[in-house]
Amino acid sequence: MRRPFALVCVAVFTVACSKSNEAEKIPLGAAPATQAAAMSDVVSGTLLEQIPASPYVYLRLKTANGDVWAAVNQTQLTIGAHVTVNNAILMEKFESKTLNRTFDQIYFGSLDAPGSAPSGMAGNAAAPTSVGTPQAVDAQVGKVEKASGANARTIGELWAQQAGLSDKTVSIRGVVVKYNPGVMGKNWIHLQDGSGDAAKGTHDITVTSMDAAAPGATVTITGTVRLNRDFGAGYTYALIVEDAKVVVK
């Protein structure tokens, strides 16, 4: 069964910045070239070069389609080894401030095998994670105007108020930062609205729907809040919004 990319809350990495160790953030700007251009569940090849730049290591891989760059959580690999990057997402014109370099194309993903616990997340009970999926990418979405109505919540409010919202209907307005159609009979949408805390993973919410959504679009979803949802096959979510209707606005 094809696994959804970055279902729940997320993504790909938790990002932090410091003066001496400035970690990258994946932008979601107005220009399509700065957004996630395409998805590829797996990128596989022979490791030709690796550049550590905490919290990532940048990998140049020799693949059947030529050399490609990938970035994963920092680890030590052996040059010449066969490397498989799972849950890979292609970014175009990605600027690494740490390396002072812009990659024309680079895949962000995880070395964790599907179904395994993501590396670096053990014991982090506060983080909203799904078994086998890395934490949601901070897409650097600007402040999005909140949905209207008594059921309206920002994503940050949803995480903060989740205990009182179980099995209740909420409306959330945000930017679609990831979209995986037709997985387990549903479409899977990741929304961010500029609220929440990326370091804690409360900046992103996973939504299931029968409606379609376009990455980069601003939408309002209305669905049912579910807590500790277990879909089987390793997909367990502390918080998710299900059976949502999607309206572009």
Short mmCIF file of C-alpha atoms in Angstrom, two decimals:
data_model
loop_
_atom_site.label_atom_id
_atom_site.label_comp_id
_atom_site.label_asym_id
_atom_site.label_seq_id
_atom_site.Cartn_x
_atom_site.Cartn_y
_atom_site.Cartn_z
CA MET A 1 0.00 0.00 0.00
CA ARG A 2 1.34 3.41 -0.91
CA ARG A 3 2.07 5.45 2.17
CA PRO A 4 1.00 9.09 2.31
CA PHE A 5 3.76 11.61 2.46
CA ALA A 6 4.09 13.51 5.68
CA LEU A 7 0.70 12.72 7.07
CA VAL A 8 0.30 14.51 10.22
CA CYS A 9 1.66 16.69 11.81
CA VAL A 10 4.24 16.66 9.07
CA ALA A 11 6.67 17.10 7.92
CA VAL A 12 9.59 16.73 7.15
CA PHE A 13 11.74 18.44 9.83
CA THR A 14 11.58 20.61 12.97
CA VAL A 15 13.65 23.70 12.20
CA ALA A 16 15.50 26.04 14.52
CA CYS A 17 17.83 28.96 13.91
CA SER A 18 20.78 30.32 15.87
CA LYS A 19 23.46 32.85 15.01
CA SER A 20 26.19 30.25 14.79
CA ASN A 21 24.08 27.41 13.46
CA GLU A 22 21.44 28.81 11.16
CA ALA A 23 19.12 25.96 10.13
CA GLU A 24 17.14 26.13 6.91
CA LYS A 25 13.43 26.69 6.55
CA ILE A 26 11.47 25.58 3.52
CA PRO A 27 9.62 28.58 2.09
CA LEU A 28 6.11 28.69 0.71
CA GLY A 29 6.02 31.94 -1.20
CA ALA A 30 3.80 33.33 -3.89
CA ALA A 31 6.09 32.25 -6.71
CA PRO A 32 5.56 28.61 -7.77
CA ALA A 33 9.33 28.13 -8.09
CA THR A 34 9.74 28.47 -4.31
CA GLN A 35 7.05 25.94 -3.51
CA ALA A 36 7.09 22.18 -3.43
CA ALA A 37 7.24 21.45 -7.15
CA ALA A 38 6.58 17.73 -7.16
CA MET A 39 6.53 14.68 -4.95
CA SER A 40 8.41 11.44 -5.13
CA ASP A 41 7.88 8.88 -2.37
CA VAL A 42 11.36 7.39 -2.78
CA VAL A 43 14.68 8.64 -4.14
CA SER A 44 17.40 6.01 -4.30
CA GLY A 45 21.00 6.03 -5.45
CA THR A 46 24.70 5.72 -4.65
CA LEU A 47 26.11 8.30 -2.24
CA LEU A 48 28.74 10.43 -3.99
CA GLU A 49 29.04 13.32 -1.53
CA GLN A 50 27.66 14.42 1.84
CA ILE A 51 27.69 17.86 3.46
CA PRO A 52 26.71 18.07 7.14
CA ALA A 53 24.80 21.25 8.00
CA SER A 54 22.83 20.73 11.21
CA PRO A 55 20.06 19.73 11.50
CA TYR A 56 20.45 18.19 8.02
CA VAL A 57 23.01 16.38 5.97
CA TYR A 58 22.96 17.15 2.25
CA LEU A 59 23.50 14.13 0.02
CA ARG A 60 24.52 13.99 -3.63
CA LEU A 61 23.23 10.73 -5.05
CA LYS A 62 23.95 9.02 -8.33
CA THR A 63 20.61 7.73 -9.61
CA ALA A 64 19.32 6.18 -12.81
CA ASN A 65 18.26 9.69 -13.88
CA GLY A 66 21.57 11.35 -13.06
CA ASP A 67 22.95 13.05 -9.96
CA VAL A 68 20.42 14.49 -7.52
CA TRP A 69 20.66 16.26 -4.17
CA ALA A 70 18.69 15.22 -1.11
CA ALA A 71 18.53 16.42 2.49
CA VAL A 72 17.72 14.25 5.52
CA ASN A 73 18.08 14.49 9.29
CA GLN A 74 21.77 14.63 10.12
CA THR A 75 23.48 11.26 10.27
CA GLN A 76 26.79 9.73 9.23
CA LEU A 77 26.79 7.74 5.99
CA THR A 78 29.49 6.03 3.97
CA ILE A 79 30.50 7.32 0.54
CA GLY A 80 29.63 4.69 -2.04
CA ALA A 81 26.76 3.30 0.01
CA HIS A 82 23.33 2.78 -1.51
CA VAL A 83 20.97 5.32 0.07
CA THR A 84 17.17 5.40 -0.04
CA VAL A 85 15.35 8.60 0.89
CA ASN A 86 11.74 7.91 1.84
CA ASN A 87 8.81 10.33 1.85
CA ALA A 88 10.75 12.60 -0.47
CA ILE A 89 9.46 15.97 -1.65
CA LEU A 90 11.11 17.97 -4.41
CA MET A 91 11.91 21.63 -3.75
CA GLU A 92 13.07 23.97 -6.50
CA LYS A 93 15.39 26.95 -6.01
CA PHE A 94 15.93 26.09 -2.34
CA GLU A 95 18.35 28.45 -0.63
CA SER A 96 20.49 27.01 2.15
CA LYS A 97 21.59 29.90 4.32
CA THR A 98 23.95 27.66 6.27
CA LEU A 99 25.79 26.63 3.12
CA ASN A 100 25.26 29.97 1.35
CA ARG A 101 24.10 27.99 -1.65
CA THR A 102 20.96 27.64 -3.75
CA PHE A 103 20.00 24.19 -5.00
CA ASP A 104 18.15 24.18 -8.31
CA GLN A 105 16.42 21.01 -7.17
CA ILE A 106 16.67 19.09 -3.91
CA TYR A 107 14.60 16.36 -2.25
CA PHE A 108 13.74 16.61 1.45
CA GLY A 109 12.90 13.34 3.11
CA SER A 110 13.81 10.72 5.70
CA LEU A 111 16.07 7.71 5.88
CA ASP A 112 13.55 6.03 8.18
CA ALA A 113 11.99 2.98 6.57
CA PRO A 114 8.20 3.13 6.13
CA GLY A 115 6.55 1.84 9.29
CA SER A 116 9.47 2.69 11.57
CA ALA A 117 9.58 5.42 14.18
CA PRO A 118 11.23 8.55 12.74
CA SER A 119 14.77 9.17 13.94
CA GLY A 120 15.26 11.82 16.59
CA MET A 121 11.63 11.71 17.74
CA ALA A 122 11.80 9.07 20.47
CA GLY A 123 10.40 10.28 23.76
CA ASN A 124 9.06 13.51 22.27
CA ALA A 125 5.50 12.98 23.47
CA ALA A 126 4.54 16.61 22.90
CA ALA A 127 5.22 16.45 19.19
CA PRO A 128 2.21 15.58 17.00
CA THR A 129 3.67 12.69 15.04
CA SER A 130 2.48 9.69 13.10
CA VAL A 131 4.38 6.44 13.35
CA GLY A 132 6.77 6.25 10.41
CA THR A 133 6.37 9.86 9.26
CA PRO A 134 8.69 12.78 9.98
CA GLN A 135 7.45 15.93 11.66
CA ALA A 136 5.69 18.44 9.42
CA VAL A 137 7.77 20.95 7.51
CA ASP A 138 7.44 24.60 8.54
CA ALA A 139 6.37 26.07 5.20
CA GLN A 140 6.75 29.62 6.52
CA VAL A 141 3.16 30.50 5.75
CA GLY A 142 2.33 34.08 6.64
CA LYS A 143 -0.58 35.00 8.88
CA VAL A 144 -3.81 33.74 7.32
CA GLU A 145 -7.12 35.38 8.18
CA LYS A 146 -9.12 33.14 10.50
CA ALA A 147 -12.31 31.43 9.29
CA SER A 148 -15.59 32.99 10.41
CA GLY A 149 -18.27 31.49 12.65
CA ALA A 150 -18.57 30.04 16.15
CA ASN A 151 -16.71 26.87 15.14
CA ALA A 152 -13.76 28.72 13.63
CA ARG A 153 -10.30 27.99 15.01
CA THR A 154 -6.74 28.73 14.02
CA ILE A 155 -4.47 25.71 13.85
CA GLY A 156 -2.69 26.88 16.99
CA GLU A 157 -6.04 27.18 18.80
CA LEU A 158 -7.06 23.72 17.63
CA TRP A 159 -3.96 22.16 19.16
CA ALA A 160 -4.34 24.15 22.37
CA GLN A 161 -8.06 23.38 22.75
CA GLN A 162 -8.09 19.85 21.37
CA ALA A 163 -9.26 18.17 24.60
CA GLY A 164 -12.53 20.09 24.50
CA LEU A 165 -13.02 19.75 20.77
CA SER A 166 -12.98 15.96 20.38
CA ASP A 167 -15.74 14.80 17.99
CA LYS A 168 -16.83 18.39 17.42
CA THR A 169 -16.99 20.32 14.15
CA VAL A 170 -14.41 23.01 13.44
CA SER A 171 -13.67 25.34 10.54
CA ILE A 172 -10.08 26.25 9.72
CA ARG A 173 -8.73 28.56 7.06
CA GLY A 174 -5.19 27.92 5.91
CA VAL A 175 -2.76 27.28 3.09
CA VAL A 176 -2.47 23.78 1.61
CA VAL A 177 1.18 22.88 2.11
CA LYS A 178 0.84 19.24 1.11
CA TYR A 179 -1.77 17.15 -0.69
CA ASN A 180 -1.93 13.39 -1.20
CA PRO A 181 -5.02 12.18 -3.09
CA GLY A 182 -6.57 8.73 -2.99
CA VAL A 183 -4.70 7.27 -0.02
CA MET A 184 -6.78 4.70 1.88
CA GLY A 185 -9.82 5.97 0.00
CA LYS A 186 -9.36 9.59 1.10
CA ASN A 187 -7.55 12.75 0.15
CA TRP A 188 -5.02 13.92 2.75
CA ILE A 189 -4.40 17.63 3.20
CA HIS A 190 -1.87 19.44 5.36
CA LEU A 191 -2.81 22.99 6.34
CA GLN A 192 -0.79 25.78 7.93
CA ASP A 193 -2.02 29.28 8.79
CA GLY A 194 0.93 30.99 10.45
CA SER A 195 -0.23 30.08 13.96
CA GLY A 196 1.06 27.46 16.36
CA ASP A 197 4.64 26.55 17.20
CA ALA A 198 6.76 24.80 14.58
CA ALA A 199 9.22 23.62 17.24
CA LYS A 200 6.38 21.74 18.95
CA GLY A 201 4.71 20.67 15.71
CA THR A 202 1.51 22.59 16.48
CA HIS A 203 1.75 24.74 13.32
CA ASP A 204 0.30 22.08 11.00
CA ILE A 205 -2.90 20.05 10.91
CA THR A 206 -3.71 16.97 8.85
CA VAL A 207 -7.17 16.85 7.27
CA THR A 208 -8.94 14.03 5.43
CA SER A 209 -11.57 14.78 2.81
CA MET A 210 -13.24 13.48 -0.31
CA ASP A 211 -12.75 16.96 -1.80
CA ALA A 212 -9.71 17.89 -3.81
CA ALA A 213 -7.23 20.62 -2.84
CA ALA A 214 -4.38 22.31 -4.67
CA PRO A 215 -0.99 22.85 -2.99
CA GLY A 216 -0.47 26.55 -2.37
CA ALA A 217 -4.21 27.34 -2.33
CA THR A 218 -5.86 29.10 0.60
CA VAL A 219 -8.90 27.06 1.65
CA THR A 220 -11.44 26.80 4.44
CA ILE A 221 -12.10 23.29 5.71
CA THR A 222 -14.97 22.19 7.94
CA GLY A 223 -14.71 18.77 9.53
CA THR A 224 -14.78 16.68 12.70
CA VAL A 225 -11.96 16.72 15.25
CA ARG A 226 -10.64 13.29 16.20
CA LEU A 227 -8.09 12.51 18.89
CA ASN A 228 -5.69 9.55 19.02
CA ARG A 229 -6.92 8.26 15.69
CA ASP A 230 -5.44 4.92 14.63
CA PHE A 231 -5.90 4.00 10.95
CA GLY A 232 -3.82 0.84 11.28
CA ALA A 233 -0.66 0.05 9.30
CA GLY A 234 1.29 2.39 11.59
CA TYR A 235 -0.79 5.51 10.95
CA THR A 236 -1.65 6.96 14.36
CA TYR A 237 -2.47 10.62 14.92
CA ALA A 238 -2.82 12.52 18.18
CA LEU A 239 -5.01 15.09 16.39
CA ILE A 240 -6.65 15.07 12.97
CA VAL A 241 -9.69 16.64 11.28
CA GLU A 242 -11.74 14.10 9.33
CA ASP A 243 -14.43 14.03 6.66
CA ALA A 244 -13.92 17.70 5.89
CA LYS A 245 -15.56 19.82 3.25
CA VAL A 246 -13.10 22.04 1.40
CA VAL A 247 -13.95 25.49 0.08
CA VAL A 248 -11.41 27.64 -1.75
CA LYS A 249 -11.53 31.13 -0.25
#
